XYZ file of N, CA and C in Angstrom:
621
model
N 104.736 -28.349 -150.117
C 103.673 -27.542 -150.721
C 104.316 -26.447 -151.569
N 104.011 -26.081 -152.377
C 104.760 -25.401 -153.166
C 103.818 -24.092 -153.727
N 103.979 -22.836 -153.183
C 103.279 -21.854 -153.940
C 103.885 -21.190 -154.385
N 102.951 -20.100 -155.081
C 103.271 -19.208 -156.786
C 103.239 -17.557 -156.132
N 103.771 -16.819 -156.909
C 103.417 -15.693 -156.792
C 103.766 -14.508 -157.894
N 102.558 -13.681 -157.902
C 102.893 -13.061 -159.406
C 103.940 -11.968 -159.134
N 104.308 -11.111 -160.143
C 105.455 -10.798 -160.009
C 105.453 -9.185 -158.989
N 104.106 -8.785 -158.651
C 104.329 -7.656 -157.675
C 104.083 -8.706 -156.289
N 104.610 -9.852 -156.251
C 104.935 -9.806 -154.923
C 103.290 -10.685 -154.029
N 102.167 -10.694 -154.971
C 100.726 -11.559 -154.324
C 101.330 -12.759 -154.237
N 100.131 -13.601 -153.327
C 100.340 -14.892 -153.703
C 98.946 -15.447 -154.799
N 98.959 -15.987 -155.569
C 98.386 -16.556 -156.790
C 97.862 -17.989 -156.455
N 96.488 -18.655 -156.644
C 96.170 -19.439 -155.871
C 95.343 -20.220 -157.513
N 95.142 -19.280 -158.598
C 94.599 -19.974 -159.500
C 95.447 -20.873 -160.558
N 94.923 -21.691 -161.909
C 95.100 -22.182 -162.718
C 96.483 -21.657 -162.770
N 97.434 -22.409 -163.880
C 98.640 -22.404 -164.431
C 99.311 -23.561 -165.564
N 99.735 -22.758 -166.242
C 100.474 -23.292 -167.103
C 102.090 -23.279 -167.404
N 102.375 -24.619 -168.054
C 104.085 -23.904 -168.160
C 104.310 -24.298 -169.852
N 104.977 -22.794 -170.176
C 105.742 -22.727 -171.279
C 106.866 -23.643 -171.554
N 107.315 -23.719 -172.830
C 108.377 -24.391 -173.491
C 109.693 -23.194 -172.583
N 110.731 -24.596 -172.040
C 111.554 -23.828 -171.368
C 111.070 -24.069 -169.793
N 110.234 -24.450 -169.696
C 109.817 -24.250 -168.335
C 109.319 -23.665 -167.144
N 108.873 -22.870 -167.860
C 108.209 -21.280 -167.005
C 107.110 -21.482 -167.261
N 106.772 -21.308 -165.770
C 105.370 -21.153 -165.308
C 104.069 -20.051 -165.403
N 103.435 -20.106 -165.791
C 102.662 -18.977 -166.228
C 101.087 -19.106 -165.915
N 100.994 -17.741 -164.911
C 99.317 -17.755 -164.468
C 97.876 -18.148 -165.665
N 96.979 -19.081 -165.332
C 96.087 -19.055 -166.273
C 96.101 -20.490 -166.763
N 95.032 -21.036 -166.946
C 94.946 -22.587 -167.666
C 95.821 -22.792 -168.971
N 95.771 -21.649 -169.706
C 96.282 -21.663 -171.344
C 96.759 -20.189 -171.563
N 97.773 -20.213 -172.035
C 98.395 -18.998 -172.958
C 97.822 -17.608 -172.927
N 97.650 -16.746 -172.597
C 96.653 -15.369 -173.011
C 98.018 -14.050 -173.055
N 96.718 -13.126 -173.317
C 98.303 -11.636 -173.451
C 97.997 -11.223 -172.100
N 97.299 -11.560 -171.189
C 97.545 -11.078 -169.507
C 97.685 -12.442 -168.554
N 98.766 -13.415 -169.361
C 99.378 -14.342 -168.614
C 100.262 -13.675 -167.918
N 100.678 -14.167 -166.609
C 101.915 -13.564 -166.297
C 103.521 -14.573 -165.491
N 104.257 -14.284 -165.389
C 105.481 -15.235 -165.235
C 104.774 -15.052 -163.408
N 105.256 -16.837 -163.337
C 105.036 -16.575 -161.787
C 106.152 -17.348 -161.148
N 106.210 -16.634 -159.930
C 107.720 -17.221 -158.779
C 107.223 -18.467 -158.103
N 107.853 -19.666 -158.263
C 107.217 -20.682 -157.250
C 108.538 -20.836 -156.331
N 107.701 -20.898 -155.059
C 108.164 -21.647 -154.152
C 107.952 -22.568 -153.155
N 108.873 -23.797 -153.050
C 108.906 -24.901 -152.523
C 109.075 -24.927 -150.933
N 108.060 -25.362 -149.678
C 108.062 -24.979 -148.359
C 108.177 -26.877 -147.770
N 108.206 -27.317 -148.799
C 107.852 -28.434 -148.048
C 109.514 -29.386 -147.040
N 109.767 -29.572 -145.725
C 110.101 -29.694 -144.673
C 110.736 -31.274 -144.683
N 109.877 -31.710 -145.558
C 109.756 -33.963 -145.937
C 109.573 -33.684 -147.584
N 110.981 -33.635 -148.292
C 110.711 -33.705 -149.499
C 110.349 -34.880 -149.972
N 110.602 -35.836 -149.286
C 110.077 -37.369 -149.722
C 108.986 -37.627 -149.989
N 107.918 -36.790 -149.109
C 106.163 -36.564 -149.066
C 105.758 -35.896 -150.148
N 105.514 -36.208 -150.994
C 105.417 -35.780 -152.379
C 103.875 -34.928 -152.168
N 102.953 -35.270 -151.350
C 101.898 -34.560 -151.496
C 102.093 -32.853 -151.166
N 102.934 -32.847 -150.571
C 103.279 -31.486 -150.377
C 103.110 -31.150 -148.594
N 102.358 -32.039 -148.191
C 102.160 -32.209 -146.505
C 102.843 -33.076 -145.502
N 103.374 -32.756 -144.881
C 103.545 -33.998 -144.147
C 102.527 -34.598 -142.871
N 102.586 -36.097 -142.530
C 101.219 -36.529 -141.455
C 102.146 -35.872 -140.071
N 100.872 -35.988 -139.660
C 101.050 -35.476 -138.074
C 102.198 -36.207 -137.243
N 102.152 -37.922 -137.563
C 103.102 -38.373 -136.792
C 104.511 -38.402 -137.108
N 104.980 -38.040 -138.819
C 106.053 -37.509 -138.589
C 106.914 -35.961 -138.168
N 105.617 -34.910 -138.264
C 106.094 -33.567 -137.797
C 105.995 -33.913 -136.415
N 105.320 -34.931 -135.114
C 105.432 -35.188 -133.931
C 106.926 -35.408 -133.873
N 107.470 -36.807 -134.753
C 108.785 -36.899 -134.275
C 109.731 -35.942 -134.571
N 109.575 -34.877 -135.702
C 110.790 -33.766 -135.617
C 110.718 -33.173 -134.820
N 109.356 -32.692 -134.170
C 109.352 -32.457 -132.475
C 110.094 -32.467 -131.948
N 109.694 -33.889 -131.377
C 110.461 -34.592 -130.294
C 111.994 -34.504 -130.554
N 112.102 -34.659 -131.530
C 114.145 -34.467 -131.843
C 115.026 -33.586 -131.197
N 113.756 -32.288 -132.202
C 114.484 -30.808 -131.724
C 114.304 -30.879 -130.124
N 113.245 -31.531 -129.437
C 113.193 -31.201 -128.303
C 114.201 -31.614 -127.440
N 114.620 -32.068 -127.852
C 115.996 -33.311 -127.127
C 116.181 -33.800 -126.519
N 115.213 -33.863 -125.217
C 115.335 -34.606 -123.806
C 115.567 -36.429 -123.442
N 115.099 -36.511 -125.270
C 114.841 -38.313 -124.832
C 114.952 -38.842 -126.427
N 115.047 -40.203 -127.093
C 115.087 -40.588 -128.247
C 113.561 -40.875 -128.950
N 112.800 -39.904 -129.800
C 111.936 -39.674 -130.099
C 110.950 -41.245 -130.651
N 111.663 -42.521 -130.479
C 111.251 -43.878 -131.017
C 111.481 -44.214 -129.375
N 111.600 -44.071 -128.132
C 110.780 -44.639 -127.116
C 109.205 -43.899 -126.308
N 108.786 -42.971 -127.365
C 107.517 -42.245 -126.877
C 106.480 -43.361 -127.316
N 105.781 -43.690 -125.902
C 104.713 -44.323 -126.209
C 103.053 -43.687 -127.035
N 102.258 -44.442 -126.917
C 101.209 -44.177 -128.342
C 100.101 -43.024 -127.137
N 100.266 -42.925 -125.571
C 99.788 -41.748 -124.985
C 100.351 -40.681 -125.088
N 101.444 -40.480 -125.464
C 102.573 -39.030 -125.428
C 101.698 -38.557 -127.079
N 101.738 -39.482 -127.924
C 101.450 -39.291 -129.374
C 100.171 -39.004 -129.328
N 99.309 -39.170 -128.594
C 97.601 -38.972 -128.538
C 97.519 -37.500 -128.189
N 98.330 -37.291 -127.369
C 98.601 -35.976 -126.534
C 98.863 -35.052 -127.854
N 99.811 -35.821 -128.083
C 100.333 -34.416 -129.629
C 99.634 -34.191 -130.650
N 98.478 -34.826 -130.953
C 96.869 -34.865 -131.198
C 96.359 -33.205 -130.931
N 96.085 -33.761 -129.779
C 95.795 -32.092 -128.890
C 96.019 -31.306 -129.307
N 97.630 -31.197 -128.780
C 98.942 -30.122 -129.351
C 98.446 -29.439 -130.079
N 98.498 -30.357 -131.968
C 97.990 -29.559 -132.992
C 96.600 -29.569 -133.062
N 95.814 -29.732 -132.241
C 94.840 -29.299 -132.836
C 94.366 -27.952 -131.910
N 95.426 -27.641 -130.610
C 95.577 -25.997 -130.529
C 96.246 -25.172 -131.433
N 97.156 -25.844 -132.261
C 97.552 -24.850 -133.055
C 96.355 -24.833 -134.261
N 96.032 -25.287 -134.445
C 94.901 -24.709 -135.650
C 93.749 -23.840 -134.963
N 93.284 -24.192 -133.792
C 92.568 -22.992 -133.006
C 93.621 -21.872 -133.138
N 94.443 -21.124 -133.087
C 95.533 -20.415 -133.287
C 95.772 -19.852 -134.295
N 95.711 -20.036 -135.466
C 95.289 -19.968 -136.805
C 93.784 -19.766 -137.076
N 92.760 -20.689 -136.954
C 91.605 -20.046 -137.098
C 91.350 -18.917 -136.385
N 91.592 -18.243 -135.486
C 91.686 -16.861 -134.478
C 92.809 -16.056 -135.011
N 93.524 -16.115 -135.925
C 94.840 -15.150 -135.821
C 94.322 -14.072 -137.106
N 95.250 -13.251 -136.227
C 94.476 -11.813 -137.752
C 94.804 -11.831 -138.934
N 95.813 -12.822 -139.069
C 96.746 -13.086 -140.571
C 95.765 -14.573 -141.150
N 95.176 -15.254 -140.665
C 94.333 -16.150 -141.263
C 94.296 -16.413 -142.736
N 94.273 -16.789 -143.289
C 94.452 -17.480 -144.570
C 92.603 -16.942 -145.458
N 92.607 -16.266 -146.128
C 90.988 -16.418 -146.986
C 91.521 -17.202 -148.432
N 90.271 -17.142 -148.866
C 90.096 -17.550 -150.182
C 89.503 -16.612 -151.105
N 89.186 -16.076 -152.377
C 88.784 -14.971 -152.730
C 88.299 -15.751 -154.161
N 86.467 -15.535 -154.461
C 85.933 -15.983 -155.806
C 85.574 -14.737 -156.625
N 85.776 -14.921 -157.558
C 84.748 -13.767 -158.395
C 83.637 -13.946 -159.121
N 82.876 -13.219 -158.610
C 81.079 -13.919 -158.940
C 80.653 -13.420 -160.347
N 79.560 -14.309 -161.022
C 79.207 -13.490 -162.324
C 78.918 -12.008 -162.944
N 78.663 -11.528 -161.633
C 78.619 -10.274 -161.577
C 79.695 -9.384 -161.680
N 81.134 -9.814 -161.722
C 82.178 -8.754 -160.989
C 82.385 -8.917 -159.754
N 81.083 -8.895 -158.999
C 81.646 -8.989 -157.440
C 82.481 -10.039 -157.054
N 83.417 -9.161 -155.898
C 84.743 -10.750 -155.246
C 83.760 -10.731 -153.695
N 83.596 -12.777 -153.160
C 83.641 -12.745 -152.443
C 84.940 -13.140 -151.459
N 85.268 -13.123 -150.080
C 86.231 -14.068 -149.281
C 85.287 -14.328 -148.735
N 86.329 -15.250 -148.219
C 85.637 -16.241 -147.127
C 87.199 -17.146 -146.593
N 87.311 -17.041 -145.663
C 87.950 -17.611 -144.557
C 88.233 -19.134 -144.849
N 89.621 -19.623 -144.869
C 90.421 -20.671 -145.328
C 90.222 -21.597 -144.219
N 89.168 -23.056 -144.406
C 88.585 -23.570 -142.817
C 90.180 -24.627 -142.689
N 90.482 -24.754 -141.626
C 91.241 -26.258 -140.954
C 90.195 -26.960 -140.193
N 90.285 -28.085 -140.746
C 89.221 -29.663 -139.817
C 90.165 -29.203 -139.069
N 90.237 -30.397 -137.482
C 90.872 -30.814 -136.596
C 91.584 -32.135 -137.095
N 93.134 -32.688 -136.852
C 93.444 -33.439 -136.990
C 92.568 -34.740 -136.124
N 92.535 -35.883 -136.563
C 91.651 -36.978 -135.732
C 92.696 -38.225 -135.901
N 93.873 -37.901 -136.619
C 94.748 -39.073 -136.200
C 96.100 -38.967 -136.368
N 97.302 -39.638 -136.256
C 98.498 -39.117 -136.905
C 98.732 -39.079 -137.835
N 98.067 -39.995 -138.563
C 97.955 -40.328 -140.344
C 97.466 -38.855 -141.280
N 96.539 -37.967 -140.614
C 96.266 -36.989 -141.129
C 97.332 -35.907 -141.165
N 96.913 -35.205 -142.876
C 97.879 -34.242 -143.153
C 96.274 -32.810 -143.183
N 97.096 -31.423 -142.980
C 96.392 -30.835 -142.831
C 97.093 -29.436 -144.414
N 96.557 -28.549 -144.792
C 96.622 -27.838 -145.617
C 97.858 -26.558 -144.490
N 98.302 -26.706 -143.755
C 98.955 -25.835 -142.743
C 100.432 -26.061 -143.319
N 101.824 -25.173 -142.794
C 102.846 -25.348 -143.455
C 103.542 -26.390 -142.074
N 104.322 -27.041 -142.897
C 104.877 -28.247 -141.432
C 105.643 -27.057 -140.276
N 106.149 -26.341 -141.174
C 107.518 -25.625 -139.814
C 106.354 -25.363 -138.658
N 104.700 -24.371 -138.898
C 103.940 -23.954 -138.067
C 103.414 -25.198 -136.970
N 103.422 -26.450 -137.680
C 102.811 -27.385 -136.727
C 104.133 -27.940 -135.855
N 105.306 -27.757 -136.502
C 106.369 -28.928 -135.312
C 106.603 -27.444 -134.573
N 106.574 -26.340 -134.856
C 106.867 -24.981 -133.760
C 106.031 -25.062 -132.405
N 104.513 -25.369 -133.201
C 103.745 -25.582 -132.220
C 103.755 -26.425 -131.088
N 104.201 -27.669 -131.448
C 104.018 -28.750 -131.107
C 105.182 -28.484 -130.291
N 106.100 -27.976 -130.225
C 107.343 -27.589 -129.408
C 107.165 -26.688 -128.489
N 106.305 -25.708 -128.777
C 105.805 -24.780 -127.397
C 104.438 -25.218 -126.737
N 103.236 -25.658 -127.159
C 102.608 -26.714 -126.324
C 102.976 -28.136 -125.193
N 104.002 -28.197 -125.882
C 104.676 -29.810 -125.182
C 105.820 -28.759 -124.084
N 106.354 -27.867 -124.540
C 106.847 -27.200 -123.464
C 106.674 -26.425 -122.076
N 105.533 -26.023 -122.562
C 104.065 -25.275 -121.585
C 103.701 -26.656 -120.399
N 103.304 -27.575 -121.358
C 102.838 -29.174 -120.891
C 103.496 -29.562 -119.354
N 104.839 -29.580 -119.769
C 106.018 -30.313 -119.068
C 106.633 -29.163 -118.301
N 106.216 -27.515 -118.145
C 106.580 -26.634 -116.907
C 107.729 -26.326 -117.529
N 108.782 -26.708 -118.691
C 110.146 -26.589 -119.009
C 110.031 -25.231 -119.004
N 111.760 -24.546 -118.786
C 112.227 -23.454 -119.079
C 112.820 -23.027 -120.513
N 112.335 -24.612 -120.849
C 112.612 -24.312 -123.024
C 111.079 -23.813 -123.153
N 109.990 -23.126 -122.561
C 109.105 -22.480 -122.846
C 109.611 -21.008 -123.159
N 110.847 -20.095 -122.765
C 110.833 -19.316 -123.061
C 111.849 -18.799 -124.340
N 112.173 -20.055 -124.665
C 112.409 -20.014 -126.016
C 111.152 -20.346 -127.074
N 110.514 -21.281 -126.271
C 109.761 -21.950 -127.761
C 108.423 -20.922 -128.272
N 108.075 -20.497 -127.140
C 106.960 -19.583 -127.185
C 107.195 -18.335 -128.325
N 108.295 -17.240 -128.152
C 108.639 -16.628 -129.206
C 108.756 -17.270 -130.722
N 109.361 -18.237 -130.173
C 109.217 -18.638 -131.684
C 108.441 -19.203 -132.507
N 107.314 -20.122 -131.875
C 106.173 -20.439 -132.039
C 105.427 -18.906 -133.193
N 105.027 -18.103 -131.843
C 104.259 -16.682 -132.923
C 104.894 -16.287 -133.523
N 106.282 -15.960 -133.547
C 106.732 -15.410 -134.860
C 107.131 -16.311 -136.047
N 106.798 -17.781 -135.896
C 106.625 -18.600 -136.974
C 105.571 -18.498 -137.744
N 104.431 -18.421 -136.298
C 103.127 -18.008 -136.920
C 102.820 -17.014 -137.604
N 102.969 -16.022 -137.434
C 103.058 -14.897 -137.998
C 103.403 -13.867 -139.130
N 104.739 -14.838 -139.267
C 105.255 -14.550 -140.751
C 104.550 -15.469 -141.987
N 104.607 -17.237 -141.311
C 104.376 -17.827 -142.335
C 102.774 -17.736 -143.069
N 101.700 -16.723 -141.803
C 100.671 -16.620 -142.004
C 100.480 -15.462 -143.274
N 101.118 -14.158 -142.459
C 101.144 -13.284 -143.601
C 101.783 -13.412 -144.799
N 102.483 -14.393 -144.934
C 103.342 -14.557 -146.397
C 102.407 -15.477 -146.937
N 101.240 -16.169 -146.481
C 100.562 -16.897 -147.525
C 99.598 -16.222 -147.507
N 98.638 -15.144 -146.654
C 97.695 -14.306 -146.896
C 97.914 -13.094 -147.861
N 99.624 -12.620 -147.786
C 99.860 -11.017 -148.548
C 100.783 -11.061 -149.471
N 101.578 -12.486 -149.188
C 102.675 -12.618 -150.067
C 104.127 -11.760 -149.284
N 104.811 -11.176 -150.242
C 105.818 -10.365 -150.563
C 105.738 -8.799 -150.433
N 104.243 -8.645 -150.415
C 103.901 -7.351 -150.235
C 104.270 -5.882 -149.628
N 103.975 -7.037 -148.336
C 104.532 -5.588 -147.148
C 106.056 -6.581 -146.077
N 106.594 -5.502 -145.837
C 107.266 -6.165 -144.866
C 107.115 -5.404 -143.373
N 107.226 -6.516 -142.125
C 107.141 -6.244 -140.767
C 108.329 -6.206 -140.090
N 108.309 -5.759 -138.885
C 109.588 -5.525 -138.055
C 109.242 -5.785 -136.809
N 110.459 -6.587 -135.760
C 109.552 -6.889 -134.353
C 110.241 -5.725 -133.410
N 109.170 -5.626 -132.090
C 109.859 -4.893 -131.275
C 111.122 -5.679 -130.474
N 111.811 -4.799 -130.130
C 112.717 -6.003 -129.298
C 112.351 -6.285 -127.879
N 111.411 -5.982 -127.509
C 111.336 -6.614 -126.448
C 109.677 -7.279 -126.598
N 109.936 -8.572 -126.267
C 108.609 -9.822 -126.664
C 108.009 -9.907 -125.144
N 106.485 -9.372 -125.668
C 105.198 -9.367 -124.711
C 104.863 -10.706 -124.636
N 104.801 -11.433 -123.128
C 104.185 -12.871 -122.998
C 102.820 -12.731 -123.272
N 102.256 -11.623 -122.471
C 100.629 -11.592 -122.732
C 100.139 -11.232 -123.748
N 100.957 -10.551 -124.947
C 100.531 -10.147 -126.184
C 101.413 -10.520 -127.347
N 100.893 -12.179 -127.772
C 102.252 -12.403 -128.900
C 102.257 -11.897 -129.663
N 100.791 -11.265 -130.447
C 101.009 -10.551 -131.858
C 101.434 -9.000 -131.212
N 101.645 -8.549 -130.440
C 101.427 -6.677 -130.019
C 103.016 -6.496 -130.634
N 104.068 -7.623 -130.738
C 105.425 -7.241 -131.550
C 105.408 -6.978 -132.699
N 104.266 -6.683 -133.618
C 104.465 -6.529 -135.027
C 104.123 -4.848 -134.945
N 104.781 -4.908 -136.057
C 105.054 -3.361 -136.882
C 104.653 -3.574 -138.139
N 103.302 -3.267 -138.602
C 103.828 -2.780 -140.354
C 104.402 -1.760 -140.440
N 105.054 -2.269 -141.589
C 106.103 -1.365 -142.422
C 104.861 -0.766 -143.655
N 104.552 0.338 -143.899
C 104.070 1.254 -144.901
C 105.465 1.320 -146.222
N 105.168 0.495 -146.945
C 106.216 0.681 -147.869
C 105.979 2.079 -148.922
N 105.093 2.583 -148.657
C 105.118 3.369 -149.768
C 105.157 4.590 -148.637
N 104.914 4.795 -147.596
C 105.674 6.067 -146.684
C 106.323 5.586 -145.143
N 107.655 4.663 -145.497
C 107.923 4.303 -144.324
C 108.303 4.937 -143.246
N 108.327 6.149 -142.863
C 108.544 6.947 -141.840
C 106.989 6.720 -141.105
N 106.156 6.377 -141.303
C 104.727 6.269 -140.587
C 104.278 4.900 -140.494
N 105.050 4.013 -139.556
C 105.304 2.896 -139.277
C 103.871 2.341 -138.138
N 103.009 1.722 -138.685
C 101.908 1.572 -137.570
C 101.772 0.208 -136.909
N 101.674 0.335 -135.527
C 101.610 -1.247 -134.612
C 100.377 -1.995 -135.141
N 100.262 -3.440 -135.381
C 98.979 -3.886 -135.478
C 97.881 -3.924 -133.987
């Protein structure tokens, strides 16, 4: 998947064009408030040209990283299961405070949002609009939780702070930056964030 961002640092979700030379530029066609935009490339399966990858191959990078067993003798119930999996992580995302909107501007001037929906996956074949790293993270601390492992107290941290960043970097961009506490709350995964106030960072506030 590959997104844009203008040059203070948003992320940019409309039309584009590219100049001679190759530069990309906000806007269907040419104007004097075009602006140069930064793309970047997130996608995990460059082979998957759509920009997503399906569920059943972010299952098997799973299973890889997970290491316990060779990810081609999991039968088609382990894979039904990982069904589930992600479709707690998109409950997870639809609930998280960094959530993804969308933003129109009406004839009037007025902007509305409105909240960026995820279906539920319904098979492995399905790809979802989510970034792959967030679904095989997931899928690594659900399946860990699952199975009682003591790789839960790795996967769990890393799970939310996958979530977390990759959420706010497609909701704010480049904008602001966060800082974690060092010591990680089980009962409160988001209570480790800090914004950073870039424009008076001595007044650093917890979310």
């Amino acid at each position: 998947m590959t997104t844009y961002y203008l040059p203070n640092g948003q992320p940019y979700t409309g039309e584009t064009h590219v100049m001679d030379g190759g530069v990309r530029m906000s806007g269907a066609t040419h104007t004097a408030n075009s602006e140069v935009l930064v793309t970047e490339s997130s996608n995990s399966n460059p082979h998957i040209k759509d920009g997503r990858s399906p569920l059943q191959t972010l299952c098997m990078q799973a299973l890889r990283r997970y290491g316990e067993f060779s990810p081609g003798t999991v039968d088609g119930d382990v894979l039904l299961m990982f069904i589930d999996f992600a479709n707690m992580v998109i409950d997870d995302i639809r609930m998280h405070p960094y959530a993804p909107t969308s933003s129109t501007i009406n004839a009037n001037g007025t902007t509305t949002t409105v909240p960026v929906t995820f279906n539920y996956y319904e098979s492995l074949s399905d790809t979802r609009d989510i970034d792959d790293i967030i679904i095989v993270q997931g899928l690594l601390y659900h399946y860990a939780m699952q199975q009682g492992s003591e790789k839960l107290q790795m996967y769990m941290p890393m799970y939310h702070r996958t979530l977390n960043q990759q959420l706010w970097r497609r909701l704010n961009g480049y904008t602001v930056r966060y800082k974690e506490n060092t010591d990680y709350d089980l009962t409160e995964p988001y209570g480790q964030l800090q914004l950073l106030n870039i424009n008076n960072s001595s007044s650093d506030s917890s979310y």
